[in-house]
DNA sequence: ATGTAACCTGACGTTAGCTTTAGATTGTGG
DNA sequence: CCACAATCTAAAGCTAACGTCAGGTTACAT
């Protein structure tokens, strides 16, 4: 059962507004599986998965253009992708960024843990004294 | 030698525009060590360090409000911070976000590496065949 | 003392990523 | 069959994080 859903359900399940979905559609990030005569959009499950992937990539700091560049890799057959050299370049840039970010994030996490420990110690001292 | 620098040198060394520094100043993120009669801003080394920290935190996806909340922890004496419980809460939220992001980022990196390998293999095949 | 480079402020412009508004159309439970 | 919820489009509005513009002041080298 390919059971298509409308934009209302999709937006609710994906946790984004229907206007956001329209916006993403214009940017080529998601497309309805079909549109009947009246213009209503009907989506399948992959639409939901795309929206979830978009959200995840956004959390990593990619903007919608960058997401548009890497998203097809998650849903398209790799052999069918045109301009593979270009895509590889983009991916390598993203990889370098990801690696930098991993280091910074690890350092940031350590800082946070250290600061939390310090603060909690100070709070405990204040309560004792 | 506390050798103060002007906004031009600071902006160049930090890699941000002087208008950005003005903007950050209005948000309370950086302050000049002193301003003489004419209004010129003179900065010390900590200003540069603050700008670098701001840039690093931005790369992790924090917005300027969030940065304003955690930045003092890097430069202020912890004992002097008011509302420690509140600060700890903020830090813990940041920590949880950082951990989530670490996982997602690690997964994303794996995906990238896999995709790069696949694409390069396809490119190599196309060149051979 | 003058040119010119660095600085100042305030106001307006810009881009991304949406949200809101407004009015029209469509689908459906009672 | 009709009220009403869901959907549609286009256009305008909004926030963050700056950049640009315009006009004016300051510092310093020649």
Short mmCIF file of C-alpha atoms (C1' of nucleotides) in Angstrom, two decimals:
data_model
loop_
_atom_site.label_atom_id
_atom_site.label_comp_id
_atom_site.label_asym_id
_atom_site.label_seq_id
_atom_site.Cartn_x
_atom_site.Cartn_y
_atom_site.Cartn_z
CA UNK A 1 0.00 0.00 0.00
CA UNK A 2 1.82 3.07 -1.06
CA UNK A 3 -0.75 5.02 1.02
CA UNK A 4 -0.12 8.62 0.14
CA UNK A 5 -0.55 11.36 2.70
CA UNK A 6 -1.42 15.02 2.39
CA UNK A 7 0.68 17.94 3.36
CA UNK A 8 -1.02 18.33 6.72
CA UNK A 9 -0.04 14.91 7.93
CA UNK A 10 3.40 15.16 6.41
CA UNK A 11 4.07 18.48 8.10
CA UNK A 12 2.90 17.15 11.41
CA UNK A 13 4.94 13.98 11.20
CA UNK A 14 8.05 15.78 10.04
CA UNK A 15 7.66 18.59 12.55
CA UNK A 16 7.76 21.39 10.03
CA UNK A 17 5.04 23.72 8.79
CA UNK A 18 3.31 23.12 5.49
CA UNK A 19 4.68 26.44 4.29
CA UNK A 20 8.15 25.15 4.94
CA UNK A 21 7.37 22.14 2.81
CA UNK A 22 6.15 24.41 0.00
CA UNK A 23 9.36 26.37 0.36
CA UNK A 24 11.51 23.26 0.21
CA UNK A 25 9.59 22.15 -2.84
CA UNK A 26 10.51 25.34 -4.66
CA UNK A 27 14.13 24.68 -3.79
CA UNK A 28 13.82 21.15 -5.16
CA UNK A 29 14.33 19.42 -1.82
CA UNK A 30 11.04 17.52 -1.68
CA UNK A 31 8.40 16.77 -4.25
CA UNK A 32 4.92 15.30 -3.89
CA UNK A 33 4.54 11.85 -5.38
CA UNK A 34 1.54 13.22 -7.23
CA UNK A 35 -0.80 16.16 -7.55
CA UNK A 36 -4.37 15.64 -8.57
CA UNK A 37 -6.47 18.02 -10.60
CA UNK A 38 -7.24 20.45 -7.81
CA UNK A 39 -3.58 20.87 -7.01
CA UNK A 40 -3.50 19.05 -3.70
CA UNK A 41 -0.16 17.48 -2.94
CA UNK A 42 0.12 13.79 -2.07
CA UNK A 43 3.32 12.45 -0.59
CA UNK A 44 4.81 9.03 -0.04
CA UNK A 45 7.11 7.84 2.71
CA UNK A 46 10.31 8.98 1.07
CA UNK A 47 9.12 12.57 1.42
CA UNK A 48 9.07 12.11 5.17
CA UNK A 49 12.52 10.57 5.12
CA UNK A 50 13.83 13.44 3.05
CA UNK A 51 12.43 15.96 5.50
CA UNK A 52 14.02 14.11 8.39
CA UNK A 53 17.35 14.00 6.60
CA UNK A 54 17.10 17.68 5.83
CA UNK A 55 16.50 18.44 9.49
CA UNK A 56 19.48 16.33 10.52
CA UNK A 57 21.78 18.01 8.01
CA UNK A 58 20.53 21.41 9.12
CA UNK A 59 21.46 20.61 12.68
CA UNK A 60 24.98 19.97 11.43
CA UNK A 61 25.08 23.48 10.05
CA UNK A 62 24.57 22.85 6.34
CA UNK A 63 22.46 25.42 4.56
CA UNK A 64 19.72 24.45 2.15
CA UNK A 65 21.95 24.81 -0.89
CA UNK A 66 24.49 22.44 0.57
CA UNK A 67 21.74 20.07 1.56
CA UNK A 68 20.38 20.14 -1.97
CA UNK A 69 23.83 19.11 -3.13
CA UNK A 70 24.21 16.06 -0.90
CA UNK A 71 20.60 14.95 -0.43
CA UNK A 72 20.33 13.06 -3.73
CA UNK A 73 23.09 10.73 -2.56
CA UNK A 74 20.77 9.39 0.09
CA UNK A 75 17.90 8.68 -2.27
CA UNK A 76 19.19 8.30 -5.79
CA UNK A 77 21.06 5.49 -7.42
CA UNK A 78 24.67 6.62 -7.44
CA UNK A 79 25.27 5.45 -10.97
CA UNK A 80 22.56 7.80 -12.22
CA UNK A 81 24.11 10.93 -10.77
CA UNK A 82 25.45 13.37 -13.30
CA UNK A 83 28.62 15.36 -12.79
CA UNK A 84 30.24 12.89 -10.44
CA UNK A 85 33.54 14.76 -10.25
CA UNK A 86 31.75 17.89 -9.11
CA UNK A 87 29.80 15.94 -6.55
CA UNK A 88 32.96 14.36 -5.19
CA UNK A 89 34.49 17.80 -4.79
CA UNK A 90 31.48 19.01 -2.86
CA UNK A 91 31.58 15.91 -0.69
CA UNK A 92 35.24 16.39 0.09
CA UNK A 93 34.65 19.95 1.14
CA UNK A 94 31.87 18.77 3.40
CA UNK A 95 34.11 16.05 4.77
CA UNK A 96 36.86 18.50 5.63
CA UNK A 97 34.32 20.73 7.36
CA UNK A 98 32.89 17.79 9.22
CA UNK A 99 36.31 16.79 10.48
CA UNK A 100 37.11 20.28 11.71
CA UNK A 101 33.74 20.46 13.33
CA UNK A 102 34.28 17.12 15.04
CA UNK A 103 37.45 18.37 16.65
CA UNK A 104 35.93 21.63 17.73
CA UNK A 105 32.86 19.91 18.99
CA UNK A 106 34.90 17.47 21.04
CA UNK A 107 36.85 20.33 22.55
CA UNK A 108 33.67 22.26 23.22
CA UNK A 109 32.13 19.27 24.94
CA UNK A 110 35.18 18.91 27.18
CA UNK A 111 34.96 22.59 28.07
CA UNK A 112 31.30 22.26 28.87
CA UNK A 113 31.87 19.28 31.11
CA UNK A 114 34.69 21.06 32.88
CA UNK A 115 32.64 24.18 33.39
CA UNK A 116 29.65 22.26 34.64
CA UNK A 117 31.82 20.44 37.15
CA UNK A 118 33.38 23.70 38.34
CA UNK A 119 30.05 25.44 38.68
CA UNK A 120 28.47 22.56 40.54
CA UNK A 121 31.39 22.45 42.91
CA UNK A 122 31.01 26.16 43.58
CA UNK A 123 27.29 25.73 44.16
CA UNK A 124 27.93 22.89 46.56
CA UNK A 125 30.48 24.98 48.44
CA UNK A 126 28.07 27.87 48.72
CA UNK A 127 25.42 25.57 50.15
CA UNK A 128 27.83 24.10 52.67
CA UNK A 129 29.27 27.41 53.71
CA UNK B 1 53.39 45.56 27.41
CA UNK B 2 49.65 45.53 27.19
CA UNK B 3 50.06 46.99 23.65
CA UNK B 4 46.56 47.85 22.59
CA UNK B 5 45.47 47.53 19.00
CA UNK B 6 42.85 49.35 16.98
CA UNK B 7 39.80 47.91 15.35
CA UNK B 8 41.50 47.59 11.96
CA UNK B 9 44.18 45.26 13.21
CA UNK B 10 41.77 43.37 15.38
CA UNK B 11 39.37 42.80 12.52
CA UNK B 12 42.17 41.64 10.27
CA UNK B 13 43.63 39.28 12.81
CA UNK B 14 40.25 37.87 13.78
CA UNK B 15 39.08 37.60 10.22
CA UNK B 16 35.90 39.59 10.71
CA UNK B 17 34.90 43.04 9.52
CA UNK B 18 34.99 46.07 11.76
CA UNK B 19 31.23 46.40 11.35
CA UNK B 20 30.88 42.90 12.74
CA UNK B 21 32.94 43.94 15.74
CA UNK B 22 30.73 46.98 16.24
CA UNK B 23 27.73 44.68 16.01
CA UNK B 24 29.16 42.24 18.55
CA UNK B 25 29.93 45.15 20.84
CA UNK B 26 26.29 46.20 20.83
CA UNK B 27 25.35 42.64 21.76
CA UNK B 28 27.85 42.69 24.60
CA UNK B 29 30.15 40.07 23.12
CA UNK B 30 33.33 42.15 22.93
CA UNK B 31 34.33 45.45 24.45
CA UNK B 32 37.31 47.67 23.81
CA UNK B 33 39.76 47.88 26.68
CA UNK B 34 39.51 51.63 26.35
CA UNK B 35 38.17 54.45 24.25
CA UNK B 36 39.98 57.73 24.16
CA UNK B 37 38.36 61.12 23.77
CA UNK B 38 37.81 60.92 20.04
CA UNK B 39 35.98 57.63 20.36
CA UNK B 40 38.56 55.32 18.81
CA UNK B 41 38.40 51.81 20.18
CA UNK B 42 41.52 50.17 21.61
CA UNK B 43 41.55 46.44 22.24
CA UNK B 44 43.75 44.07 24.18
CA UNK B 45 44.55 40.43 23.44
CA UNK B 46 41.49 39.04 25.15
CA UNK B 47 39.31 40.74 22.55
CA UNK B 48 41.00 38.67 19.87
CA UNK B 49 40.55 35.52 21.90
CA UNK B 50 36.89 36.32 22.39
CA UNK B 51 36.39 36.80 18.66
CA UNK B 52 38.10 33.51 17.94
CA UNK B 53 35.95 31.74 20.49
CA UNK B 54 32.85 33.34 19.03
CA UNK B 55 33.80 32.09 15.58
CA UNK B 56 34.40 28.58 16.89
CA UNK B 57 31.07 28.50 18.70
CA UNK B 58 29.32 29.83 15.62
CA UNK B 59 30.77 27.00 13.58
CA UNK B 60 29.16 24.63 16.07
CA UNK B 61 25.81 26.16 15.29
CA UNK B 62 25.28 28.37 18.32
CA UNK B 63 23.62 31.69 17.63
CA UNK B 64 24.89 34.92 19.10
CA UNK B 65 22.44 34.82 21.99
CA UNK B 66 23.62 31.39 22.99
CA UNK B 67 27.20 32.47 22.60
CA UNK B 68 26.57 35.43 24.85
CA UNK B 69 25.34 32.99 27.47
CA UNK B 70 28.40 30.74 27.51
CA UNK B 71 31.18 33.13 26.51
CA UNK B 72 31.68 34.64 29.98
CA UNK B 73 32.61 31.20 31.27
CA UNK B 74 35.73 31.27 29.17
CA UNK B 75 36.88 34.65 30.38
CA UNK B 76 35.35 35.36 33.75
CA UNK B 77 36.34 34.02 37.12
CA UNK B 78 33.81 31.29 37.82
CA UNK B 79 33.33 32.34 41.42
CA UNK B 80 32.20 35.75 40.29
CA UNK B 81 29.39 34.50 38.08
CA UNK B 82 25.91 35.25 39.31
CA UNK B 83 23.03 32.82 38.95
CA UNK B 84 25.18 29.71 38.85
CA UNK B 85 22.23 27.31 38.84
CA UNK B 86 20.83 28.99 35.76
CA UNK B 87 24.19 28.87 34.06
CA UNK B 88 24.56 25.19 34.83
CA UNK B 89 21.17 24.56 33.26
CA UNK B 90 22.20 26.38 30.11
CA UNK B 91 25.45 24.45 30.00
CA UNK B 92 23.69 21.14 30.36
CA UNK B 93 21.36 21.96 27.52
CA UNK B 94 24.38 22.84 25.41
CA UNK B 95 26.08 19.63 26.46
CA UNK B 96 23.10 17.52 25.44
CA UNK B 97 22.98 19.29 22.10
CA UNK B 98 26.71 18.80 21.63
CA UNK B 99 26.42 15.09 22.29
CA UNK B 100 23.58 14.68 19.83
CA UNK B 101 25.52 16.66 17.29
CA UNK B 102 28.60 14.51 17.84
CA UNK B 103 26.64 11.41 16.99
CA UNK B 104 24.99 12.91 13.96
CA UNK B 105 28.23 14.36 12.78
CA UNK B 106 30.02 11.05 13.12
CA UNK B 107 27.29 9.34 11.12
CA UNK B 108 27.38 12.08 8.50
CA UNK B 109 31.13 11.73 8.18
CA UNK B 110 30.78 8.00 7.64
CA UNK B 111 28.15 8.65 4.98
CA UNK B 112 30.40 11.14 3.26
CA UNK B 113 33.34 8.79 3.23
CA UNK B 114 31.19 6.00 1.87
CA UNK B 115 29.71 8.18 -0.82
CA UNK B 116 33.09 9.55 -1.84
CA UNK B 117 34.45 6.03 -2.17
CA UNK B 118 31.44 4.93 -4.22
CA UNK B 119 31.59 7.93 -6.50
CA UNK B 120 35.31 7.61 -7.07
CA UNK B 121 34.88 3.97 -7.89
CA UNK B 122 32.19 4.83 -10.43
CA UNK B 123 34.38 7.52 -11.94
CA UNK B 124 37.29 5.08 -12.21
CA UNK B 125 35.05 2.51 -13.88
CA UNK B 126 33.78 5.06 -16.36
CA UNK B 127 37.35 5.98 -17.25
CA UNK B 128 38.38 2.38 -17.70
CA UNK B 129 35.34 1.39 -19.66
"C1'" DA C 1 48.96 72.33 6.60
"C1'" DT C 2 47.30 69.04 3.79
"C1'" DG C 3 46.34 64.77 1.90
"C1'" DT C 4 44.99 60.41 2.98
"C1'" DA C 5 44.18 56.40 5.63
"C1'" DA C 6 41.81 54.86 9.64
"C1'" DC C 7 38.14 55.66 12.42
"C1'" DC C 8 33.29 57.16 13.90
"C1'" DT C 9 27.84 56.92 13.73
"C1'" DG C 10 23.25 56.23 11.90
"C1'" DA C 11 20.27 54.57 8.66
"C1'" DC C 12 19.14 51.72 5.24
"C1'" DG C 13 19.96 47.31 2.35
"C1'" DT C 14 20.64 42.24 1.97
"C1'" DT C 15 20.30 37.17 2.31
"C1'" DA C 16 18.48 32.94 4.19
"C1'" DG C 17 14.85 30.72 5.88
"C1'" DC C 18 10.97 30.84 6.98
"C1'" DT C 19 5.86 32.91 8.81
"C1'" DT C 20 1.78 35.63 8.18
"C1'" DT C 21 -1.90 37.42 5.67
"C1'" DA C 22 -5.58 37.25 2.48
"C1'" DG C 23 -8.56 35.46 -0.48
"C1'" DA C 24 -10.02 31.57 -3.25
"C1'" DT C 25 -10.88 26.52 -3.89
"C1'" DT C 26 -11.81 21.82 -2.52
"C1'" DG C 27 -13.28 17.81 0.15
"C1'" DT C 28 -16.29 15.81 3.59
"C1'" DG C 29 -19.10 14.60 7.98
"C1'" DG C 30 -23.66 15.22 9.61
"C1'" DC D 1 -26.35 20.09 0.76
"C1'" DC D 2 -23.86 22.80 3.48
"C1'" DA D 3 -20.79 24.24 7.09
"C1'" DC D 4 -16.22 23.92 7.81
"C1'" DA D 5 -11.71 22.08 7.80
"C1'" DA D 6 -7.90 21.41 4.70
"C1'" DT D 7 -5.66 22.95 0.90
"C1'" DC D 8 -4.04 26.24 -2.68
"C1'" DT D 9 -1.26 30.68 -4.41
"C1'" DA D 10 0.90 35.12 -4.23
"C1'" DA D 11 2.68 38.70 -1.78
"C1'" DA D 12 4.27 40.80 2.07
"C1'" DG D 13 6.49 40.55 6.62
"C1'" DC D 14 9.99 38.91 9.93
"C1'" DT D 15 14.56 37.78 12.41
"C1'" DA D 16 19.49 37.07 12.53
"C1'" DA D 17 23.65 38.55 11.21
"C1'" DC D 18 25.68 41.19 9.09
"C1'" DG D 19 27.10 44.73 4.71
"C1'" DT D 20 26.72 49.22 2.39
"C1'" DC D 21 26.31 54.02 2.11
"C1'" DA D 22 26.89 58.73 3.43
"C1'" DG D 23 28.78 62.14 5.81
"C1'" DG D 24 31.87 63.59 9.31
"C1'" DT D 25 36.20 63.34 12.56
"C1'" DT D 26 41.02 62.09 13.66
"C1'" DA D 27 45.90 60.90 13.19
"C1'" DC D 28 50.04 60.99 10.87
"C1'" DA D 29 53.52 61.48 7.12
"C1'" DT D 30 55.40 64.66 4.00
#
